[in-house]
């Protein structure tokens, strides 16, 4: 039997989620304060633990979570000297062309921290790996891909709902683009191999299309 | 130049939308009062006019909007006597088996009223035509199908966002099902012929699969 106290606590939590959701709706896209706030409020321990368990069914994620490996600082100028078809070159181009900065390493005290820090670190690599640009449609494609890969991330689903509602009141042309992007990202995330925890630092010199074929992001071309 | 007054009015409208959105989030699924309230608040005249224009590019919708034809009362018992493969039989089974009631005809004073009344009248026929059951996943598949067919319906996008956010806090297993349903419905709505305004009352005796092939809901099987 569920106690009254537990029902009340759940209702209080839901109201906090809705409050953070309203805050992020009113903020401009990419407002890190509101995004961080929503993530902190909506991600409860039970669902995070379940995410870790689901991810750990796959070897690269299991190993990454156990060792808590971080990519750390990446030399973009060095990657930019690699052949043009490589992951390293294309990733460095994506970063330099869009004026994006690497996010400094953060402290990891437990598996939940690691989940967030790893996802933050690989955000722009995943952009490149799934061919998602930095437009709102590209961000939504990536968010849907992440949602499909994590399977039970309250935060990812809520961010998709936020993008869709925000566009539906602010920009209807964008809303249609976001639905196309969300659909594409979700299907890709389901079809692709699990990519959480991959050691991208060992793959910079691999041609991007070869990697995408191996990960089932692109269909395999029989040779 | 956009005036301050216009910016303020827009902000006030957005806040009203967010308030209705919160109300529907807190209500149980299928709470008609909250649904109706959100539709009334979010559907502005400009986007509704654009929907009418987009729909009117296709003959069945243009003719239906001009004549404002309504299906009116349907004799479910009579349809239930048709052969088992027909639209009429399958629709009547869907209604009777799920204990669903026909919605009495409403007054239509203008094109905007017609849009809403027609969509309400055909809701359960569309359920059958796209193979969407009455579960939350089925409703979400239909909502995404409607969004794709109308292309710029603020209300449809907002309802999808609501279902996704509600499931992300209340039921994570459902959230994943809703994403699958949303994706399937959106793709089907894009791939299918425009079905707004179709005279279903002339098609009761047609086999459902034949209709679905003609509408590109099912792939055509060459004979």
XYZ file of C-alpha atoms in Angstrom:
446
model
C 0.000 0.000 0.000
C 1.298 3.474 -0.898
C 1.218 5.826 2.091
C -0.339 9.305 2.073
C 3.073 10.702 2.876
C 4.590 9.093 -0.209
C 1.732 10.403 -2.404
C 2.276 13.924 -1.015
C 6.029 13.743 -1.614
C 5.438 12.619 -5.172
C 2.996 15.455 -5.785
C 5.489 17.970 -4.351
C 8.194 16.591 -6.641
C 5.910 16.788 -9.688
C 5.090 20.411 -8.875
C 8.836 21.199 -8.643
C 9.338 19.541 -12.051
C 6.513 21.591 -13.567
C 8.009 24.769 -12.071
C 11.431 24.020 -13.622
C 9.699 23.151 -16.874
C 7.982 26.571 -16.933
C 11.286 28.262 -16.168
C 13.024 26.575 -19.106
C 10.065 27.329 -21.406
C 10.414 31.049 -20.672
C 14.229 31.024 -21.070
C 15.975 31.341 -24.451
C 17.132 28.057 -26.075
C 20.418 26.789 -24.606
C 20.060 28.587 -21.255
C 22.359 26.348 -19.187
C 21.054 27.522 -15.800
C 17.487 26.391 -16.554
C 18.652 23.182 -18.254
C 20.806 22.240 -15.272
C 17.998 23.091 -12.880
C 15.491 20.874 -14.725
C 18.001 17.998 -14.852
C 18.639 18.248 -11.107
C 14.956 18.323 -10.221
C 13.587 15.679 -12.612
C 16.345 13.031 -12.383
C 15.404 10.965 -9.344
C 17.772 8.318 -7.953
C 15.597 5.347 -8.949
C 15.446 6.239 -12.629
C 19.166 7.142 -12.723
C 20.037 3.779 -11.147
C 17.876 2.050 -13.752
C 19.666 3.971 -16.530
C 23.051 2.795 -15.199
C 21.749 -0.788 -15.086
C 20.360 -0.619 -18.627
C 23.571 0.941 -19.997
C 25.736 -1.609 -18.174
C 24.252 -4.430 -20.269
C 26.683 -3.303 -22.985
C 30.430 -3.771 -22.654
C 31.710 -0.265 -23.583
C 29.285 1.436 -21.181
C 29.930 -1.088 -18.384
C 33.684 -0.600 -18.673
C 33.388 3.209 -18.854
C 31.100 3.360 -15.802
C 33.420 1.073 -13.814
C 36.636 2.915 -14.751
C 34.941 6.344 -14.950
C 37.174 7.191 -17.876
C 37.074 10.787 -19.103
C 38.275 12.159 -22.422
C 39.688 15.198 -20.670
C 41.167 18.012 -22.733
C 41.345 17.365 -26.469
C 43.840 19.088 -28.785
C 41.508 20.342 -31.517
C 44.342 21.865 -33.566
C 46.109 18.496 -33.658
C 42.907 16.675 -34.698
C 42.486 19.305 -37.402
C 45.691 18.027 -39.059
C 44.260 14.519 -39.556
C 42.929 13.397 -42.981
C 39.623 15.041 -43.873
C 37.541 11.826 -43.715
C 38.509 10.945 -40.123
C 36.357 11.329 -37.026
C 39.069 13.512 -35.485
C 39.213 15.979 -38.364
C 35.422 16.212 -38.782
C 34.899 16.634 -35.032
C 37.564 19.364 -34.804
C 36.000 21.147 -37.797
C 32.589 20.995 -36.098
C 34.076 22.541 -32.939
C 36.232 25.210 -34.619
C 33.710 26.223 -37.311
C 30.924 26.679 -34.748
C 33.188 28.370 -32.201
C 32.426 25.661 -29.639
C 34.539 25.235 -26.530
C 35.525 22.042 -24.736
C 33.902 21.695 -21.332
C 36.508 21.476 -18.537
C 36.576 18.184 -16.612
C 34.191 18.045 -13.687
C 34.431 16.111 -10.448
C 32.917 12.630 -10.529
C 31.959 11.315 -7.107
C 29.525 8.565 -8.089
C 27.930 6.763 -11.045
C 25.202 9.407 -11.365
C 27.815 12.172 -11.705
C 29.659 10.041 -14.247
C 26.518 9.606 -16.357
C 26.034 13.381 -16.627
C 29.735 14.241 -17.042
C 30.282 11.630 -19.769
C 27.159 12.738 -21.669
C 28.322 16.363 -21.427
C 31.830 15.468 -22.621
C 30.669 13.461 -25.642
C 27.787 15.793 -26.598
C 29.610 17.315 -29.584
C 31.183 14.020 -30.654
C 27.715 12.474 -30.776
C 26.554 15.491 -32.853
C 29.167 14.553 -35.460
C 28.630 10.793 -35.234
C 24.879 11.066 -35.923
C 25.169 13.960 -38.417
C 23.218 16.456 -36.320
C 24.055 20.128 -36.848
C 23.848 22.819 -34.139
C 20.446 24.191 -35.239
C 17.453 23.637 -32.964
C 16.457 20.751 -35.249
C 19.966 19.254 -34.889
C 19.866 19.611 -31.092
C 16.435 17.960 -31.011
C 17.637 15.110 -33.224
C 20.488 14.530 -30.766
C 18.183 14.806 -27.734
C 15.877 12.163 -29.216
C 18.886 9.967 -30.041
C 20.067 10.270 -26.413
C 16.538 9.474 -25.167
C 16.445 6.305 -27.289
C 19.908 5.230 -26.164
C 19.259 5.843 -22.442
C 15.670 4.493 -22.742
C 14.371 5.819 -19.411
C 15.782 9.338 -19.052
C 13.109 11.601 -17.587
C 15.284 14.598 -18.453
C 15.604 13.686 -22.160
C 11.854 13.168 -22.571
C 11.137 16.436 -20.744
C 13.610 18.361 -22.945
C 11.908 17.004 -26.068
C 8.520 18.041 -24.668
C 9.942 21.484 -23.882
C 11.354 22.033 -27.384
C 8.072 20.952 -28.948
C 5.858 23.128 -26.759
C 8.177 26.147 -27.049
C 8.199 25.905 -30.851
C 4.437 25.373 -30.956
C 3.873 28.793 -29.354
C 6.893 30.681 -30.738
C 7.527 29.319 -34.239
C 5.238 26.874 -36.035
C 7.615 26.286 -38.971
C 10.249 25.208 -36.453
C 7.732 22.908 -34.705
C 7.327 20.846 -37.892
C 11.130 20.706 -38.339
C 11.514 19.573 -34.713
C 9.015 16.755 -35.207
C 10.998 15.538 -38.231
C 14.230 15.789 -36.231
C 12.772 14.092 -33.159
C 11.489 11.215 -35.286
C 14.820 10.808 -37.109
C 16.852 10.943 -33.869
C 14.617 8.459 -32.040
C 14.716 5.915 -34.872
C 18.500 6.325 -35.199
C 18.992 5.877 -31.462
C 16.972 2.634 -31.577
C 18.718 1.261 -34.650
C 22.274 2.233 -33.658
C 24.595 0.185 -31.456
C 24.748 1.540 -27.875
C 27.434 4.255 -28.046
C 27.643 5.333 -24.386
C 31.192 4.841 -23.078
C 32.925 4.388 -26.425
C 36.639 5.353 -26.271
C 36.467 8.052 -28.915
C 40.070 9.021 -28.127
C 41.171 5.726 -29.712
C 39.098 6.321 -32.834
C 40.116 9.810 -34.018
C 41.941 8.386 -37.053
C 39.094 6.124 -38.218
C 37.045 7.416 -41.186
C 33.711 8.704 -39.879
C 31.597 6.768 -42.390
C 33.368 3.513 -41.443
C 32.573 4.182 -37.782
C 28.960 5.017 -38.637
C 28.653 1.721 -40.515
C 30.142 -0.216 -37.612
C 27.721 1.440 -35.194
C 24.747 0.791 -37.527
C 24.165 4.526 -37.854
C 24.699 4.201 -41.586
C 23.648 1.007 -43.396
C 26.616 -1.276 -44.141
C 27.721 -1.113 -47.750
C 28.786 -4.603 -48.791
C 32.223 -4.503 -50.434
C 8.769 47.131 -36.406
C 6.926 45.159 -33.732
C 5.284 47.424 -31.145
C 5.732 47.044 -27.382
C 2.000 46.528 -27.133
C 2.146 43.594 -29.527
C 5.088 42.046 -27.617
C 3.147 42.382 -24.348
C 0.020 40.825 -25.863
C 2.071 37.919 -27.167
C 3.682 37.371 -23.751
C 0.268 37.451 -22.085
C -1.008 34.865 -24.574
C 2.020 32.620 -23.991
C 1.460 32.778 -20.238
C -2.186 31.786 -20.745
C -1.036 28.838 -22.878
C 1.458 27.754 -20.199
C -1.292 27.996 -17.555
C -3.634 25.772 -19.611
C -0.726 23.409 -20.238
C -0.136 23.063 -16.489
C -3.837 22.472 -15.933
C -3.925 19.628 -18.456
C -0.700 18.140 -17.036
C -2.310 17.885 -13.607
C -5.583 16.444 -14.965
C -6.092 12.735 -15.692
C -5.643 11.647 -19.352
C -8.720 12.390 -21.460
C -10.070 15.181 -19.233
C -12.194 16.961 -21.852
C -12.504 20.229 -19.890
C -8.723 20.792 -19.834
C -8.306 19.601 -23.434
C -10.990 21.987 -24.662
C -9.512 24.829 -22.620
C -6.017 24.313 -24.062
C -7.419 24.138 -27.617
C -9.333 27.395 -27.131
C -6.353 29.237 -25.703
C -3.571 27.991 -28.000
C -5.381 28.033 -31.370
C -4.993 31.624 -32.607
C -6.856 32.839 -35.707
C -3.734 33.210 -37.869
C -2.580 29.605 -37.457
C -6.140 28.264 -37.867
C -6.528 30.274 -41.111
C -3.216 28.834 -42.310
C -4.417 25.299 -41.470
C -7.579 25.868 -43.531
C -5.446 27.168 -46.436
C -3.040 24.200 -46.257
C -5.884 21.665 -46.058
C -7.731 23.330 -48.945
C -4.894 22.456 -51.338
C -6.459 18.987 -51.451
C -9.827 18.348 -53.111
C -11.624 16.296 -50.381
C -10.742 18.848 -47.680
C -11.593 21.839 -49.891
C -14.973 20.395 -50.762
C -15.719 19.444 -47.126
C -14.764 22.895 -45.822
C -16.884 24.614 -48.489
C -19.958 22.411 -47.988
C -19.336 21.909 -44.246
C -20.608 18.363 -44.581
C -21.098 16.430 -41.356
C -21.432 12.686 -40.900
C -24.151 13.219 -38.300
C -25.567 10.247 -36.473
C -24.274 6.854 -37.591
C -26.190 3.611 -37.137
C -23.543 1.420 -35.520
C -25.824 -1.632 -35.332
C -26.420 -1.433 -39.080
C -22.671 -1.093 -39.807
C -22.093 -4.102 -37.557
C -24.071 -6.246 -40.047
C -21.619 -5.499 -42.902
C -18.945 -8.058 -43.921
C -16.122 -8.345 -41.383
C -13.427 -6.858 -43.647
C -15.265 -3.585 -44.338
C -14.496 -0.177 -42.847
C -18.063 0.007 -41.543
C -17.899 -3.291 -39.654
C -14.428 -2.665 -38.205
C -15.353 0.865 -37.149
C -18.591 -0.301 -35.503
C -16.671 -3.054 -33.700
C -14.143 -0.476 -32.446
C -16.975 1.687 -31.107
C -19.080 -1.086 -29.578
C -16.203 -3.118 -28.128
C -14.695 -0.055 -26.430
C -18.083 1.296 -25.302
C -17.507 4.523 -27.240
C -20.352 6.918 -27.954
C -20.940 9.030 -31.052
C -20.554 12.747 -30.404
C -23.775 14.668 -31.131
C -23.563 17.200 -33.983
C -22.394 20.631 -32.943
C -23.165 24.028 -34.424
C -20.780 25.177 -37.148
C -20.719 28.940 -37.607
C -17.430 29.364 -39.463
C -14.472 27.456 -40.973
C -12.673 27.302 -37.615
C -15.671 25.632 -35.970
C -15.862 23.241 -38.918
C -12.209 22.251 -38.507
C -12.753 21.273 -34.868
C -16.172 19.637 -35.369
C -15.003 17.540 -38.340
C -11.867 16.401 -36.476
C -14.004 15.466 -33.465
C -16.503 13.588 -35.647
C -13.865 11.541 -37.498
C -11.600 10.932 -34.469
C -12.644 7.286 -34.045
C -12.779 6.604 -37.788
C -9.168 7.820 -38.048
C -8.277 5.521 -35.111
C -9.472 2.559 -37.202
C -8.008 3.778 -40.505
C -4.481 4.144 -39.052
C -4.711 1.067 -36.774
C -4.381 3.017 -33.526
C -5.980 1.447 -30.457
C -7.464 3.405 -27.554
C -4.433 3.037 -25.242
C -2.360 6.141 -24.466
C 0.125 4.944 -27.093
C -2.714 4.629 -29.621
C -4.032 8.110 -28.796
C -0.507 9.532 -29.147
C -0.031 7.790 -32.495
C -3.266 9.397 -33.694
C -2.311 12.818 -32.271
C 1.010 12.692 -34.144
C -0.800 11.563 -37.306
C -3.174 14.551 -36.973
C -0.200 16.891 -36.364
C 1.490 15.651 -39.552
C -1.694 15.965 -41.595
C -2.554 19.481 -40.346
C 1.133 20.514 -40.408
C 0.796 23.678 -38.300
C -1.581 22.820 -35.461
C -0.305 24.420 -32.256
C -2.800 22.322 -30.316
C -1.572 18.994 -31.749
C 2.075 19.778 -30.997
C 1.175 20.943 -27.474
C -0.830 17.762 -26.806
C 2.134 15.627 -27.883
C 4.413 17.648 -25.581
C 1.903 17.196 -22.753
C 1.662 13.418 -23.174
C 5.445 13.114 -23.247
C 6.079 15.291 -20.195
C 3.239 13.690 -18.216
C 4.587 10.197 -18.923
C 8.156 11.271 -18.150
C 7.151 12.147 -14.568
C 4.376 9.582 -14.017
C 5.377 6.457 -15.935
C 8.737 5.968 -17.667
C 7.760 2.703 -19.393
C 4.846 4.556 -20.974
C 7.168 7.415 -22.041
C 9.187 5.040 -24.236
C 5.971 3.578 -25.702
C 4.703 7.093 -26.435
C 7.904 7.993 -28.283
C 7.503 4.881 -30.471
C 3.852 5.778 -31.077
C 4.602 9.446 -31.772
C 7.275 8.487 -34.289
C 5.029 5.942 -36.038
C 2.071 8.357 -36.193
C 4.148 11.253 -37.509
C 5.728 9.177 -40.282
C 2.337 7.711 -41.220
C 0.747 11.163 -41.341
C 3.499 12.364 -43.687
C 3.372 9.311 -45.937
C -0.419 9.006 -46.117
C -2.680 10.881 -48.544
C -4.427 13.857 -46.869
C -7.537 12.320 -45.295
C -9.280 15.416 -43.901
C -12.760 15.760 -45.388
C -13.062 12.254 -46.819
C -16.722 11.148 -47.164
C -16.426 8.098 -44.941
C -20.201 7.595 -45.146
C -19.734 6.561 -48.795
C -16.979 4.094 -47.923
C -18.452 1.907 -45.179
C -18.682 -1.104 -47.504
C -15.080 -0.879 -48.784
C -12.584 -3.359 -47.259
C -10.401 -1.478 -44.750
C -7.109 -2.788 -46.165
C -8.113 -1.662 -49.678
C -8.834 1.837 -48.325
C -5.534 1.854 -46.432
C -3.680 0.943 -49.629
C -5.472 3.679 -51.581
C -4.567 6.235 -48.907
C -0.925 5.036 -48.803
C -1.338 4.040 -45.148
C -0.461 0.481 -46.148
C 1.983 -0.187 -48.993
C 0.193 -1.162 -52.230
C 0.350 -4.902 -52.916
C 0.651 -5.347 -56.669
C -1.855 -7.926 -57.925
